[in-house]
Short mmCIF file of C-alpha atoms in Angstrom, two decimals:
data_model
loop_
_atom_site.label_atom_id
_atom_site.label_comp_id
_atom_site.label_asym_id
_atom_site.label_seq_id
_atom_site.Cartn_x
_atom_site.Cartn_y
_atom_site.Cartn_z
CA MET F 1 -40.13 -81.01 158.19
CA ARG F 2 -40.42 -84.81 158.03
CA SER F 3 -43.56 -84.59 155.87
CA SER F 4 -41.81 -82.29 153.44
CA LEU F 5 -38.87 -84.70 153.36
CA HIS F 6 -41.17 -87.55 152.43
CA ILE F 7 -42.78 -85.43 149.72
CA PHE F 8 -39.31 -84.53 148.39
CA HIS F 9 -38.26 -88.18 148.12
CA MET F 10 -41.58 -89.24 146.58
CA ARG F 11 -41.69 -86.78 143.70
CA ASN F 12 -40.71 -89.51 141.22
CA VAL F 13 -43.08 -92.13 142.66
CA ASN F 14 -46.21 -93.18 140.80
CA PRO F 15 -49.15 -91.45 142.61
CA SER F 16 -51.18 -94.66 142.64
CA ARG F 17 -48.41 -96.39 144.67
CA ALA F 18 -47.70 -93.45 146.99
CA PRO F 19 -49.67 -94.81 150.01
CA GLU F 20 -47.86 -98.14 149.81
CA VAL F 21 -44.40 -96.57 149.56
CA LEU F 22 -45.12 -94.06 152.34
CA ALA F 23 -46.28 -96.80 154.70
CA LEU F 24 -43.17 -98.85 153.96
CA ARG F 25 -40.84 -95.94 154.70
CA ARG F 26 -42.60 -95.05 157.94
CA ARG F 27 -42.21 -98.58 159.24
CA SER F 28 -38.54 -98.55 158.23
CA ILE F 29 -37.91 -95.30 160.16
CA ALA F 30 -39.76 -96.61 163.20
CA ALA F 31 -37.78 -99.83 163.21
CA LYS F 32 -34.52 -97.88 163.01
CA GLN F 33 -35.50 -95.72 165.95
CA ILE F 34 -36.23 -98.78 168.08
CA ILE F 35 -32.91 -100.38 167.20
CA ASP F 36 -31.02 -97.14 167.91
CA TRP F 37 -32.78 -96.45 171.22
CA PHE F 38 -33.51 -99.75 172.96
CA PRO F 39 -30.08 -101.42 173.11
CA ILE F 40 -28.23 -98.24 174.15
CA ARG F 41 -30.58 -96.42 176.49
CA GLY F 42 -28.62 -94.87 179.38
CA VAL F 43 -25.28 -95.21 177.65
CA PRO F 44 -23.15 -92.03 177.55
CA ARG F 45 -22.82 -90.37 174.16
CA ALA F 46 -19.08 -91.16 174.02
CA GLN F 47 -19.82 -94.89 174.07
CA LEU F 48 -22.64 -94.79 171.50
CA SER F 49 -20.48 -95.40 168.42
CA THR F 50 -18.67 -98.34 170.03
CA LYS F 51 -21.91 -99.89 171.24
CA ARG F 52 -23.54 -99.55 167.82
CA LYS F 53 -20.53 -101.25 166.19
CA VAL F 54 -20.89 -104.18 168.59
CA ILE F 55 -24.61 -104.43 167.84
CA ARG F 56 -24.06 -104.34 164.07
CA THR F 57 -21.24 -106.94 164.29
CA HIS F 58 -23.52 -109.17 166.36
CA GLN F 59 -26.28 -108.80 163.73
CA ILE F 60 -23.88 -109.74 160.92
CA GLU F 61 -22.66 -112.80 162.82
CA MET F 62 -26.26 -113.88 163.42
CA LYS F 63 -26.99 -113.57 159.68
CA ARG F 64 -23.90 -115.62 158.82
CA SER F 65 -24.77 -118.35 161.28
CA ALA F 66 -28.34 -118.44 160.01
CA SER F 67 -27.20 -118.73 156.40
CA SER F 68 -24.78 -121.53 157.27
CA ILE F 69 -27.56 -123.42 159.04
CA SER F 70 -29.92 -122.94 156.11
CA LYS F 71 -27.43 -124.40 153.64
CA ALA F 72 -28.11 -128.07 153.03
CA ALA F 73 -25.30 -130.49 153.74
CA PRO F 74 -23.49 -131.45 150.50
CA ARG F 75 -24.59 -134.75 149.05
CA THR F 76 -22.11 -137.53 149.30
CA LYS F 77 -21.00 -138.74 145.88
CA LYS F 78 -22.35 -142.14 145.00
CA PRO F 79 -19.61 -144.72 144.63
CA ARG F 80 -19.20 -146.09 141.11
CA PRO F 81 -20.49 -149.64 140.82
CA GLU F 82 -17.75 -152.21 140.84
CA VAL F 83 -17.36 -154.05 137.55
CA PRO F 84 -15.64 -157.47 137.59
CA GLU F 85 -12.33 -157.60 135.74
CA TYR F 86 -12.86 -158.97 132.25
CA HIS F 87 -10.20 -161.68 132.50
CA LEU F 88 -11.95 -163.10 135.59
CA THR F 89 -15.04 -164.09 133.60
CA PRO F 90 -15.53 -167.81 134.33
CA SER F 91 -14.26 -170.04 131.53
CA ILE F 92 -15.88 -173.17 130.14
CA ARG F 93 -13.95 -176.42 130.59
CA ASP F 94 -13.85 -179.58 128.50
CA GLU F 95 -14.23 -183.15 129.74
CA SER F 96 -10.58 -183.26 130.85
CA GLY F 97 -10.97 -180.10 132.93
CA GLU F 98 -8.96 -177.80 130.64
CA ILE F 99 -10.46 -174.44 129.78
CA ILE F 100 -11.75 -173.97 126.24
CA TRP F 101 -10.01 -170.76 125.27
CA PRO F 102 -9.76 -168.69 123.14
CA ALA F 103 -11.82 -171.08 120.97
CA PRO F 104 -12.49 -174.83 120.75
CA ARG F 105 -9.24 -176.69 120.08
CA ALA F 106 -10.62 -178.56 117.06
CA GLN F 107 -11.57 -175.27 115.36
CA ILE F 108 -8.13 -173.78 116.08
CA GLU F 109 -6.34 -176.81 114.60
CA ARG F 110 -8.47 -176.72 111.43
CA ALA F 111 -7.69 -173.02 111.04
CA ARG F 112 -3.94 -173.64 111.40
CA ASN F 113 -4.02 -176.44 108.86
CA LEU F 114 -5.84 -174.29 106.30
CA ILE F 115 -3.35 -171.41 106.75
CA LEU F 116 -0.40 -173.79 106.25
CA GLU F 117 -2.10 -175.30 103.21
CA CYS F 118 -2.69 -171.85 101.72
CA ALA F 119 0.93 -170.78 102.25
CA SER F 120 2.31 -173.93 100.61
CA ALA F 121 -0.20 -173.91 97.71
CA GLY F 122 1.08 -170.62 96.33
CA LYS F 123 -2.35 -169.59 95.00
CA LYS F 124 -4.21 -166.30 94.97
CA THR F 125 -5.39 -165.44 98.45
CA LEU F 126 -7.93 -162.85 99.56
CA ILE F 127 -8.06 -161.32 103.05
CA VAL F 128 -11.34 -159.63 104.03
CA PRO F 129 -10.84 -157.80 107.35
CA ASP F 130 -13.38 -155.67 109.18
CA LYS F 131 -12.95 -151.90 109.19
CA ASP F 132 -12.05 -151.29 112.85
CA ALA F 133 -8.81 -151.71 114.79
CA ASP F 134 -9.61 -155.29 115.76
CA GLY F 135 -10.47 -156.35 112.21
CA LEU F 136 -7.60 -154.52 110.50
CA THR F 137 -5.00 -155.83 112.95
CA SER F 138 -6.40 -159.36 112.50
CA GLY F 139 -5.95 -159.10 108.76
CA THR F 140 -2.44 -157.68 109.11
CA ILE F 141 -1.38 -160.49 111.47
CA LEU F 142 -2.64 -163.08 108.97
CA GLN F 143 -0.97 -161.34 106.03
CA LYS F 144 2.40 -161.20 107.80
CA THR F 145 2.03 -164.85 108.83
CA LEU F 146 1.37 -166.01 105.27
CA VAL F 147 4.41 -164.09 104.02
CA VAL F 148 6.82 -165.54 106.61
CA LEU F 149 5.40 -168.99 105.80
CA GLY F 150 6.47 -168.53 102.19
CA LEU F 151 3.46 -167.13 100.30
CA LYS F 152 4.54 -164.42 97.87
CA PRO F 153 3.15 -160.97 98.80
CA GLU F 154 1.91 -160.35 95.25
CA LEU F 155 -0.46 -163.33 95.61
CA ILE F 156 -2.17 -161.71 98.61
CA SER F 157 -4.97 -159.17 98.09
CA ALA F 158 -7.31 -157.44 100.49
CA HIS F 159 -10.95 -156.56 100.01
CA LEU F 160 -12.38 -153.75 102.19
CA LEU F 161 -16.15 -153.49 102.33
CA GLN F 162 -18.05 -150.38 101.32
CA LYS F 163 -19.69 -148.10 103.89
CA GLY F 164 -22.61 -149.82 105.61
CA SER F 165 -22.19 -153.05 103.68
CA ASN F 166 -21.48 -156.70 104.61
CA ILE F 167 -19.96 -159.74 102.92
CA HIS F 168 -23.39 -161.13 102.01
CA GLU F 169 -24.34 -158.22 99.74
CA GLU F 170 -24.30 -159.23 96.07
CA GLY F 171 -22.11 -156.26 95.18
CA GLU F 172 -19.49 -157.30 97.73
CA ARG F 173 -19.60 -160.94 96.62
CA ALA F 174 -18.99 -159.85 93.02
CA ALA F 175 -16.11 -157.59 94.08
CA MET F 176 -14.47 -160.43 96.03
CA ALA F 177 -14.94 -162.84 93.15
CA ALA F 178 -13.17 -160.38 90.82
CA HIS F 179 -9.88 -161.15 92.63
CA LYS F 180 -10.28 -164.81 91.53
CA PRO F 181 -9.02 -166.14 94.87
CA GLU F 182 -8.69 -169.81 95.76
CA TYR F 183 -8.37 -169.07 99.46
CA ILE F 184 -10.46 -166.50 101.32
CA PHE F 185 -10.02 -165.43 104.94
CA VAL F 186 -12.83 -163.36 106.47
CA LEU F 187 -11.87 -161.73 109.76
CA ASP F 188 -14.03 -160.01 112.40
CA GLN F 189 -16.93 -159.43 110.02
CA GLY F 190 -19.62 -160.93 112.24
CA SER F 191 -21.26 -164.25 111.57
CA ARG F 192 -24.57 -165.10 109.97
CA LYS F 193 -26.02 -167.76 107.72
CA GLY F 194 -25.78 -167.04 104.02
CA PRO F 195 -24.65 -168.24 100.59
CA PRO F 196 -20.97 -169.11 99.89
CA VAL F 197 -18.57 -166.20 100.19
CA ILE F 198 -18.24 -166.27 96.39
CA ASP F 199 -19.82 -168.56 93.79
CA ASP F 200 -16.53 -169.71 92.23
CA PRO F 201 -14.66 -172.70 93.76
CA HIS F 202 -12.66 -171.65 96.81
CA LYS F 203 -11.79 -172.49 100.40
CA ALA F 204 -12.98 -170.00 103.02
CA LEU F 205 -12.16 -169.59 106.70
CA ILE F 206 -14.15 -167.29 109.02
CA ILE F 207 -12.21 -166.00 112.05
CA ASP F 208 -14.58 -164.18 114.39
CA HIS F 209 -15.74 -163.51 117.94
CA HIS F 210 -19.23 -162.03 117.46
CA TRP F 211 -22.22 -163.90 118.82
CA ALA F 212 -23.32 -166.69 116.49
CA LEU F 213 -25.14 -169.99 116.46
CA GLU F 214 -23.46 -173.11 115.14
CA ASP F 215 -24.82 -172.65 111.62
CA ASP F 216 -24.49 -168.85 111.41
CA PHE F 217 -21.74 -168.94 108.77
CA PRO F 218 -21.55 -168.76 104.96
CA GLU F 219 -22.36 -171.98 103.21
CA GLY F 220 -19.32 -174.21 102.58
CA SER F 221 -16.96 -172.22 104.80
CA ASP F 222 -14.97 -173.36 107.82
CA HIS F 223 -14.84 -171.24 110.95
CA VAL F 224 -13.12 -170.60 114.24
CA THR F 225 -15.03 -168.44 116.73
CA ALA F 226 -14.35 -167.21 120.23
CA CYS F 227 -17.97 -166.32 120.99
CA ASN F 228 -18.63 -169.42 123.13
CA SER F 229 -15.36 -169.38 125.08
CA PRO F 230 -15.49 -166.74 127.83
CA PRO F 231 -13.82 -164.43 128.51
CA VAL F 232 -14.46 -163.82 124.80
CA ALA F 233 -11.22 -162.97 122.98
CA THR F 234 -11.03 -160.40 120.21
CA SER F 235 -10.53 -161.48 116.60
CA SER F 236 -7.00 -160.07 116.65
CA LEU F 237 -6.11 -162.05 119.76
CA LEU F 238 -7.66 -165.20 118.30
CA THR F 239 -5.75 -164.73 115.03
CA TYR F 240 -2.51 -164.11 116.93
CA HIS F 241 -3.09 -167.24 119.02
CA ILE F 242 -3.65 -169.31 115.87
CA CYS F 243 -0.67 -167.90 113.94
CA SER F 244 2.00 -167.43 116.61
CA SER F 245 2.65 -171.18 116.83
CA LEU F 246 3.09 -171.48 113.04
CA HIS F 247 6.33 -169.46 112.87
CA GLU F 248 8.65 -167.89 115.44
CA LYS F 249 8.74 -164.54 113.64
CA VAL F 250 4.99 -164.04 114.11
CA HIS F 251 5.43 -163.34 117.80
CA GLU F 252 8.13 -160.70 117.41
CA SER F 253 6.48 -158.92 114.48
CA CYS F 254 2.80 -159.15 115.44
CA ASP F 255 2.57 -158.93 119.23
CA TRP F 256 1.88 -155.18 119.16
CA LEU F 257 -0.85 -155.74 116.56
CA CYS F 258 -2.51 -158.22 118.90
CA VAL F 259 -2.46 -155.69 121.74
CA MET F 260 -3.76 -152.91 119.49
CA GLY F 261 -6.72 -154.90 118.25
CA THR F 262 -7.57 -156.18 121.70
CA HIS F 263 -7.47 -152.73 123.28
CA GLY F 264 -9.57 -151.47 120.38
CA ASP F 265 -12.44 -153.78 121.36
CA LEU F 266 -11.98 -154.38 125.09
CA GLY F 267 -10.51 -151.03 126.16
CA ASN F 268 -7.09 -150.00 127.38
CA ASN F 269 -7.78 -150.93 131.01
CA LEU F 270 -7.74 -154.65 130.21
CA LYS F 271 -5.46 -156.66 132.47
CA TRP F 272 -3.27 -159.10 130.53
CA GLU F 273 -3.61 -161.90 133.03
CA PRO F 274 -4.61 -165.57 132.49
CA PRO F 275 -6.22 -166.80 130.39
CA PHE F 276 -4.92 -163.85 128.33
CA PRO F 277 -1.29 -164.24 127.21
CA ASP F 278 1.60 -162.60 129.04
CA MET F 279 2.44 -159.38 127.18
CA LYS F 280 4.92 -157.85 129.62
CA ALA F 281 7.74 -158.05 127.07
CA THR F 282 5.54 -156.29 124.51
CA PHE F 283 4.80 -153.41 126.85
CA LYS F 284 8.52 -153.03 127.53
CA LYS F 285 9.11 -152.50 123.82
CA TYR F 286 6.07 -150.30 123.18
CA THR F 287 4.44 -148.02 125.72
CA LYS F 288 0.74 -148.37 126.42
CA LYS F 289 0.25 -144.74 125.43
CA ALA F 290 1.75 -145.36 122.00
CA VAL F 291 -0.40 -148.46 121.50
CA ASN F 292 -3.59 -146.72 122.60
CA ASP F 293 -2.91 -143.62 120.50
CA ALA F 294 -2.36 -145.91 117.51
CA VAL F 295 -5.74 -147.54 118.16
CA SER F 296 -7.57 -144.20 117.99
CA LEU F 297 -5.71 -143.26 114.80
CA ILE F 298 -6.49 -146.54 113.02
CA ASN F 299 -10.15 -146.31 114.05
CA ALA F 300 -10.51 -142.73 112.80
CA PRO F 301 -10.66 -143.14 108.97
CA ARG F 302 -13.63 -145.54 109.03
CA ARG F 303 -15.55 -143.07 111.23
CA THR F 304 -15.15 -140.12 108.85
CA ALA F 305 -17.89 -139.18 106.39
CA THR F 306 -15.62 -140.30 103.52
CA TYR F 307 -15.08 -143.73 105.15
CA ASP F 308 -11.41 -143.88 104.18
CA VAL F 309 -10.68 -147.43 105.41
CA PRO F 310 -8.05 -148.05 102.66
CA ALA F 311 -5.87 -145.34 104.24
CA ALA F 312 -5.96 -147.12 107.59
CA TRP F 313 -5.19 -150.52 106.01
CA ALA F 314 -2.27 -149.11 104.00
CA ALA F 315 -0.80 -147.39 107.06
CA LEU F 316 -1.16 -150.46 109.28
CA THR F 317 0.30 -153.02 106.85
CA ALA F 318 3.30 -150.74 106.21
CA ALA F 319 4.00 -150.03 109.90
CA ARG F 320 6.60 -151.90 111.91
CA SER F 321 5.60 -150.47 115.27
CA PRO F 322 2.90 -148.23 116.79
CA SER F 323 5.19 -145.19 116.54
CA ASP F 324 5.05 -145.42 112.73
CA LEU F 325 1.31 -144.73 112.90
CA LEU F 326 1.61 -141.76 115.25
CA LYS F 327 3.28 -139.66 112.52
CA ASN F 328 0.85 -140.49 109.71
CA SER F 329 -0.70 -137.22 108.50
CA SER F 330 -3.83 -138.77 106.95
CA LEU F 331 -4.63 -140.64 110.18
CA LEU F 332 -4.08 -137.51 112.27
CA ALA F 333 -6.38 -135.46 110.02
CA ALA F 334 -9.07 -138.15 110.18
CA ARG F 335 -8.93 -138.23 113.99
CA ALA F 336 -9.27 -134.44 114.21
CA GLU F 337 -12.34 -134.57 111.96
CA VAL F 338 -13.95 -137.34 114.02
CA ASN F 339 -13.22 -135.61 117.35
CA ALA F 340 -14.93 -132.44 116.14
CA GLU F 341 -18.02 -134.36 115.03
CA VAL F 342 -18.19 -136.29 118.30
CA GLU F 343 -18.04 -133.02 120.23
CA ARG F 344 -20.88 -131.63 118.13
CA CYS F 345 -23.21 -134.56 118.77
CA THR F 346 -22.21 -135.95 122.16
CA HIS F 347 -24.22 -133.40 124.19
CA THR F 348 -27.55 -134.61 122.83
CA ALA F 349 -29.97 -135.11 125.72
CA PRO F 350 -31.31 -138.63 126.30
CA LYS F 351 -34.94 -139.69 126.33
CA PHE F 352 -36.03 -142.73 128.29
CA SER F 353 -38.33 -145.63 127.59
CA GLY F 354 -41.54 -145.93 129.56
CA ASP F 355 -39.98 -148.50 131.88
CA ALA F 356 -36.77 -146.39 132.25
CA LYS F 357 -34.61 -149.33 131.12
CA ILE F 358 -33.41 -147.82 127.84
CA ALA F 359 -31.87 -144.39 127.24
CA VAL F 360 -32.22 -143.23 123.63
CA PHE F 361 -30.00 -140.60 121.98
CA ARG F 362 -30.90 -139.49 118.44
CA ILE F 363 -28.22 -137.81 116.31
CA ASN F 364 -27.75 -136.92 112.65
CA SER F 365 -24.23 -137.31 111.30
CA ALA F 366 -22.57 -138.66 108.16
CA ALA F 367 -19.75 -139.91 110.40
CA GLN F 368 -19.80 -143.23 112.21
CA ILE F 369 -19.74 -141.70 115.67
CA HIS F 370 -22.80 -143.42 117.16
CA PRO F 371 -20.71 -146.24 118.70
CA VAL F 372 -18.34 -143.69 120.27
CA ILE F 373 -21.16 -141.69 121.83
CA ALA F 374 -22.85 -144.86 123.09
CA THR F 375 -19.61 -145.95 124.76
CA ARG F 376 -19.12 -142.51 126.33
CA TRP F 377 -22.60 -142.31 127.79
CA ALA F 378 -22.39 -145.90 129.02
CA GLY F 379 -19.57 -144.79 131.31
CA HIS F 380 -21.44 -141.79 132.74
CA LEU F 381 -25.22 -142.33 132.78
CA GLN F 382 -26.41 -144.11 135.91
CA SER F 383 -29.79 -145.35 137.08
CA PRO F 384 -30.98 -148.36 139.09
CA LYS F 385 -33.30 -149.38 136.25
CA LEU F 386 -31.12 -148.49 133.25
CA GLU F 387 -30.00 -151.48 131.14
CA VAL F 388 -29.18 -150.22 127.64
CA ILE F 389 -27.75 -147.06 126.05
CA LEU F 390 -29.05 -146.73 122.46
CA VAL F 391 -27.63 -144.10 120.08
CA ALA F 392 -29.46 -143.83 116.76
CA ASN F 393 -27.84 -142.05 113.80
CA GLU F 394 -30.27 -140.97 111.08
CA GLY F 395 -27.63 -139.32 108.88
CA TYR F 396 -25.06 -142.07 108.36
CA LEU F 397 -26.74 -143.85 105.43
CA PRO F 398 -29.74 -142.70 103.35
CA GLY F 399 -33.07 -144.36 104.09
CA VAL F 400 -31.93 -146.28 107.16
CA VAL F 401 -31.07 -145.73 110.82
CA ASN F 402 -27.75 -147.02 112.14
CA PHE F 403 -27.82 -147.56 115.88
CA SER F 404 -25.37 -148.76 118.51
CA CYS F 405 -26.16 -150.12 121.96
CA ARG F 406 -23.98 -150.51 125.04
CA VAL F 407 -24.54 -151.76 128.58
CA PRO F 408 -24.07 -148.86 131.04
CA ARG F 409 -21.39 -149.24 133.68
CA SER F 410 -24.04 -149.21 136.40
CA ALA F 411 -25.60 -152.38 134.93
CA ARG F 412 -22.49 -154.42 134.09
CA ALA F 413 -22.49 -156.32 137.36
CA ARG F 414 -26.16 -157.37 137.13
CA ASP F 415 -27.07 -160.99 137.73
CA PRO F 416 -28.19 -162.29 135.32
CA PRO F 417 -26.09 -160.09 133.01
CA VAL F 418 -27.77 -157.76 130.53
CA ASN F 419 -27.93 -159.32 127.05
CA ILE F 420 -28.55 -156.50 124.56
CA ILE F 421 -29.31 -158.87 121.68
CA GLU F 422 -32.07 -160.54 123.68
CA VAL F 423 -33.36 -157.17 124.94
CA LEU F 424 -33.69 -155.83 121.38
CA LYS F 425 -35.38 -158.99 120.11
CA GLY F 426 -37.72 -158.98 123.10
CA ILE F 427 -38.83 -155.42 122.33
CA ALA F 428 -39.47 -156.26 118.68
CA ALA F 429 -41.56 -159.26 119.77
CA LYS F 430 -43.97 -156.89 121.57
CA ALA F 431 -44.90 -155.07 118.35
CA PRO F 432 -48.64 -154.87 117.58
CA ASN F 433 -47.73 -155.87 114.03
CA PRO F 434 -46.09 -159.34 114.19
CA THR F 435 -44.22 -158.72 110.92
CA LEU F 436 -41.97 -156.05 112.46
CA ARG F 437 -39.17 -158.44 113.42
CA GLU F 438 -38.90 -159.72 109.85
CA ARG F 439 -39.05 -156.20 108.40
CA LEU F 440 -36.23 -155.02 110.68
CA GLY F 441 -33.99 -157.30 108.61
CA GLU F 442 -30.92 -159.45 109.17
CA SER F 443 -28.80 -156.52 110.31
CA PHE F 444 -30.93 -155.98 113.43
CA ALA F 445 -29.52 -156.96 116.85
CA ARG F 446 -26.12 -158.14 115.59
CA GLY F 447 -22.76 -158.09 117.33
CA HIS F 448 -22.14 -158.93 120.98
CA LYS F 449 -24.34 -159.43 124.02
CA GLU F 450 -22.73 -156.35 125.62
CA ALA F 451 -22.32 -154.25 122.45
CA SER F 452 -24.95 -154.66 119.78
CA GLY F 453 -26.91 -152.54 117.32
CA GLY F 454 -28.20 -152.67 113.80
CA ILE F 455 -29.03 -151.07 110.47
CA VAL F 456 -32.78 -150.85 109.91
CA PRO F 457 -35.22 -148.95 107.66
CA LYS F 458 -36.41 -145.64 109.10
CA ALA F 459 -40.12 -146.52 109.16
CA GLU F 460 -39.47 -149.77 111.00
CA PHE F 461 -37.17 -147.99 113.46
CA GLU F 462 -39.97 -145.57 114.34
CA GLU F 463 -42.25 -148.56 114.96
CA PHE F 464 -39.59 -149.95 117.24
CA MET F 465 -39.41 -146.62 119.11
CA ASP F 466 -43.20 -146.59 119.56
CA ILE F 467 -42.98 -149.87 121.45
CA LEU F 468 -40.52 -148.29 123.89
CA GLU F 469 -42.97 -145.47 124.70
CA ILE F 470 -40.18 -142.91 124.74
CA GLY F 471 -40.86 -140.03 127.11
CA LYS F 472 -43.79 -141.67 128.88
CA LYS F 473 -43.32 -141.75 132.63
CA PRO F 474 -44.40 -144.82 134.60
CA GLU F 475 -47.47 -144.33 136.78
CA GLY F 476 -46.59 -143.06 140.24
CA SER F 477 -43.10 -142.01 139.15
CA GLY F 478 -43.58 -138.33 140.01
CA SER F 479 -41.67 -136.80 142.92
CA PRO F 480 -43.84 -136.63 146.09
CA LYS F 481 -41.86 -133.58 147.28
CA LYS F 482 -42.66 -131.63 144.12
CA ALA F 483 -46.32 -132.62 144.34
CA LYS F 484 -46.51 -131.43 147.96
CA LYS F 485 -44.77 -128.17 147.10
CA ALA F 486 -47.18 -127.51 144.24
CA ALA F 487 -50.17 -128.20 146.47
CA SER F 488 -49.15 -125.79 149.26
CA LYS F 489 -48.93 -122.33 147.68
CA GLN F 490 -47.59 -119.35 149.68
CA SER F 491 -50.46 -117.23 151.02
CA ASN F 492 -48.48 -114.32 152.52
CA THR F 493 -47.22 -112.54 149.42
CA LEU F 494 -45.76 -109.05 149.08
CA MET F 495 -48.92 -107.63 147.43
CA ASN F 496 -51.12 -109.21 150.11
CA TYR F 497 -48.94 -107.59 152.76
CA PHE F 498 -49.27 -104.07 151.33
CA GLY F 499 -52.96 -104.63 150.74
CA LYS F 500 -53.48 -105.37 154.43
CA GLN F 501 -51.49 -102.27 155.45
CA ALA F 502 -53.53 -100.03 153.16
CA ALA F 503 -56.75 -101.46 154.63
#
């Protein structure tokens, strides 16, 4: 009977596998008989069902306890590295013991004198602000200051640079000269040595906070810079500091612009504590949420593929408070476009340099989203060796690669601190071809020590990447556990087991 039952169940089994299947079923039946008989031998039939339930419950509990033991203990989450508060960065002091902040006093006084001279001269004036929230708010603060000091609004013009350009390009110099200004104020544009802002007679003042040497300014210009006065102030904060003492109305009409520009560069978690000015009254008038939302809206147009900076400038100069910007339809549409593009590109996987110090993300977008993605990843990616997040955008401008670098959060408390500018220059210096550094151009490794980048030709960028040895793992970096696991292969497999039974 049992043989016929086996034959009945094995009608649909492949004949070549019949011996294996038959052996498996016989062992299963034998095991069941042992389990049914051994634990309950001598027990009356009436108690059999109860006893079997107890046995089965005991088996289930044993399985549960075994599975709970086999589960590895959950890993404890690594604490985020503590980053010193920005305002606590040690300041430099002069001979009298006073801190030099937000810029050297002599530079600040020269800047104030030139602004007063411009307002009283009643001549054509040109403001050249950078495209981001810090630059645009700096220009707006200066414009409002000149107006309250008596300069007629029709004498003030603004020049906004083209996408990917700088004030040293001949096309930009010609466009600025077309305004025929006698006074030119360049704000937050970065600083580097070059010819005069324009060739015609003029007086120029550079207000900036990007890293620069003493002679890294246009020929014949005056300058005030915060780059050597830590904690480094933003251009908007520096401009506000210069202008607020020139007229009482500057404080009441421009304080929110100062906060906007500063949050745009230093983030909205900045603590307004000394040496930063007391802005408690400002935050009573305008909520931090409104200010921070206004920052993202003003930054959006310059990040779009159309690079609509004029829309941001027009909205900002017409606004009387952050709430005026929150209802601007063109700014809202620009932010939606940028957010969608960031979401498309932000999940790009990183590749690491051979020494694991640099994480490289390569994207292709007509929008200026590489700085946003670099900032995002800098807050999330962690490694004991990691020093720089580099996001390269090959689609922003034809023929060149625009890249942005940030120091990851895990490396911000390093001593000595990570200096991205020096890191980038050090890599270029290792090139087999010594001409690489020159070919990378003047727009390589510009900006700040903590937030740098560049615009370089594609061929030279690939040479730069070759030096990093992207994707190459350091010798001895493999996991010993994985190597051990690969070496010891399992010998008792299912097929080996059935093979032994058949034998």
